[in-house]
Structure formats: C-alpha cells, structure tokens
C-alpha cells in the first residue's frame, strides 16, 4: 500500500491595511484582503471536527480584521511585510493548533491574488 499523508486545508481572509516602513520613512497606507491558506494535520491520527480547527483560526485572525497592521501588535515593532506577517502567523498558529492535537504543516499568505509567501514545516 502507498504511504499517504492526510491533511486538512483551510482558507481564511483578513481585510487589513498596512504601510511598509523604509529607512527614510513609512510608505502609503493601503488595504489588502489577505488570503491565508493553512494545511493542518492531526498529531494523533484522529478525525478532527472542522469547527474545532476553524474556531482556532477565527479566534486568532479576528483581532487583525479591519485593523491597520502597523498599529496592531506585533507589527507595531515588526515591519508588516507579507514575509513578516506569514512568519508571525505561522509561529502563533502552530502554538494554538498544537493545543488541539493538530499541526500546521504549511501556510500561504497572500496580499493579492498573485503574490503569496509560503512557509512549510521541514520534516
């Protein structure tokens, strides 16, 4: 039998604005509909309710929705680039999902339909 890896895949959207910080100041504030795609696997090989995982994602993303990221921790200190947003989301969601015996194995964060930054857990 062929070995396989089973994962759950969730797509979330966060409407938030940001402005890049540069050496000579801050760029223009602009809006995005951030698209976040999470691939999640069970750590205990048990079936997980979609609602359980969706609740973790919704609770995490809610404070960012409608915000100006530059004024929202941790992006008050961290430049809110798509790379930094993806790294923060990956790290924080990994911790929260572990509490329900699941593991974030890949995240894709897009600031537009054609621009994504992806992070994948190395095995």
Tab-separated table of C-alpha atoms in Angstrom:
chain	number	residue	atom	x	y	z
A	1	UNK	CA	0.000	0.000	0.000
A	2	UNK	CA	1.190	3.521	-0.824
A	3	UNK	CA	2.075	5.756	2.116
A	4	UNK	CA	-0.001	8.865	2.304
A	5	UNK	CA	-0.246	11.979	4.406
A	6	UNK	CA	-3.745	13.260	5.134
A	7	UNK	CA	-4.229	16.949	5.793
A	8	UNK	CA	-6.961	19.474	6.344
A	9	UNK	CA	-6.877	22.639	4.252
A	10	UNK	CA	-8.479	25.891	5.376
A	11	UNK	CA	-8.724	29.234	3.615
A	12	UNK	CA	-9.237	32.419	5.641
A	13	UNK	CA	-9.459	36.077	4.664
A	14	UNK	CA	-8.473	39.134	6.685
A	15	UNK	CA	-9.232	42.630	5.467
A	16	UNK	CA	-6.500	44.837	6.890
A	17	UNK	CA	-4.346	47.734	5.798
A	18	UNK	CA	-0.634	48.273	6.278
A	19	UNK	CA	2.213	50.569	5.287
A	20	UNK	CA	5.776	49.461	4.758
A	21	UNK	CA	8.466	51.109	6.849
A	22	UNK	CA	11.567	52.143	4.950
A	23	UNK	CA	14.842	53.765	6.058
A	24	UNK	CA	13.548	57.192	5.033
A	25	UNK	CA	10.040	56.835	6.497
A	26	UNK	CA	6.804	54.998	6.005
A	27	UNK	CA	5.131	54.231	2.704
A	28	UNK	CA	1.498	54.883	1.913
A	29	UNK	CA	-1.161	53.079	3.900
A	30	UNK	CA	-3.092	50.696	1.668
A	31	UNK	CA	-5.679	47.943	2.029
A	32	UNK	CA	-5.440	44.241	1.309
A	33	UNK	CA	-7.707	41.287	1.554
A	34	UNK	CA	-5.073	38.964	2.974
A	35	UNK	CA	-5.705	35.358	1.956
A	36	UNK	CA	-4.334	32.758	4.346
A	37	UNK	CA	-4.288	29.081	3.414
A	38	UNK	CA	-3.388	26.661	6.195
A	39	UNK	CA	-2.597	22.985	5.749
A	40	UNK	CA	-3.056	21.144	9.020
A	41	UNK	CA	-2.569	17.531	10.040
A	42	UNK	CA	-3.693	15.580	13.038
A	43	UNK	CA	-0.986	14.607	15.526
A	44	UNK	CA	-2.991	11.734	16.904
A	45	UNK	CA	-4.340	10.287	13.615
A	46	UNK	CA	-7.847	11.035	14.820
A	47	UNK	CA	-10.517	12.833	12.871
A	48	UNK	CA	-10.914	16.464	13.933
A	49	UNK	CA	-14.071	18.448	13.591
A	50	UNK	CA	-13.749	21.223	11.055
A	51	UNK	CA	-15.448	23.551	13.527
A	52	UNK	CA	-12.723	22.894	16.117
A	53	UNK	CA	-9.941	23.973	13.765
A	54	UNK	CA	-11.991	26.819	12.283
A	55	UNK	CA	-12.598	28.165	15.780
A	56	UNK	CA	-8.845	28.368	16.451
A	57	UNK	CA	-8.263	30.137	13.124
A	58	UNK	CA	-11.191	32.539	13.562
A	59	UNK	CA	-10.175	33.480	17.119
A	60	UNK	CA	-6.592	34.114	16.005
A	61	UNK	CA	-7.404	36.199	12.903
A	62	UNK	CA	-10.249	38.237	14.426
A	63	UNK	CA	-8.062	40.951	16.068
A	64	UNK	CA	-6.376	41.655	12.716
A	65	UNK	CA	-9.611	42.020	10.760
A	66	UNK	CA	-10.310	45.660	9.902
A	67	UNK	CA	-7.092	46.817	11.524
A	68	UNK	CA	-4.149	48.919	10.440
A	69	UNK	CA	-1.440	46.309	10.993
A	70	UNK	CA	1.197	48.914	11.837
A	71	UNK	CA	-0.816	49.723	14.976
A	72	UNK	CA	-1.521	46.076	15.900
A	73	UNK	CA	0.951	44.029	17.956
A	74	UNK	CA	3.426	42.669	16.999
A	75	UNK	CA	3.542	44.846	13.883
A	76	UNK	CA	3.945	47.990	15.929
A	77	UNK	CA	7.595	46.879	16.150
A	78	UNK	CA	7.856	44.463	13.196
A	79	UNK	CA	7.558	45.757	9.626
A	80	UNK	CA	4.247	44.306	8.347
A	81	UNK	CA	5.629	42.840	5.115
A	82	UNK	CA	3.974	39.735	3.704
A	83	UNK	CA	7.027	37.740	4.840
A	84	UNK	CA	6.843	39.002	8.423
A	85	UNK	CA	3.073	38.548	8.559
A	86	UNK	CA	3.407	34.961	7.333
A	87	UNK	CA	6.168	34.167	9.827
A	88	UNK	CA	4.215	35.583	12.755
A	89	UNK	CA	1.019	33.808	11.726
A	90	UNK	CA	2.891	30.519	11.278
A	91	UNK	CA	4.573	30.695	14.680
A	92	UNK	CA	1.451	31.730	16.579
A	93	UNK	CA	-0.934	29.337	14.845
A	94	UNK	CA	1.497	26.459	15.371
A	95	UNK	CA	1.250	27.008	19.132
A	96	UNK	CA	-2.536	27.306	19.153
A	97	UNK	CA	-3.153	24.314	16.912
A	98	UNK	CA	-0.855	22.113	18.999
A	99	UNK	CA	-3.307	22.614	21.883
A	100	UNK	CA	-5.932	20.672	19.917
A	101	UNK	CA	-3.514	17.941	18.810
A	102	UNK	CA	-3.048	19.306	15.295
A	103	UNK	CA	-0.013	20.629	13.476
A	104	UNK	CA	0.379	23.455	10.982
A	105	UNK	CA	2.485	21.998	8.200
A	106	UNK	CA	2.157	24.789	5.634
A	107	UNK	CA	0.860	28.329	5.496
A	108	UNK	CA	0.411	30.546	2.451
A	109	UNK	CA	-0.197	34.238	3.000
A	110	UNK	CA	-1.187	36.355	0.025
A	111	UNK	CA	-1.550	40.097	-0.085
A	112	UNK	CA	-3.041	39.863	-3.597
A	113	UNK	CA	-4.314	37.069	-5.847
A	114	UNK	CA	-0.864	36.843	-7.467
A	115	UNK	CA	1.537	37.397	-4.523
A	116	UNK	CA	1.947	34.781	-1.808
A	117	UNK	CA	4.624	33.934	0.717
A	118	UNK	CA	4.678	30.319	1.871
A	119	UNK	CA	6.217	28.587	4.875
A	120	UNK	CA	6.359	24.829	5.135
A	121	UNK	CA	7.418	22.755	8.092
A	122	UNK	CA	10.537	20.724	7.387
A	123	UNK	CA	10.315	17.062	8.350
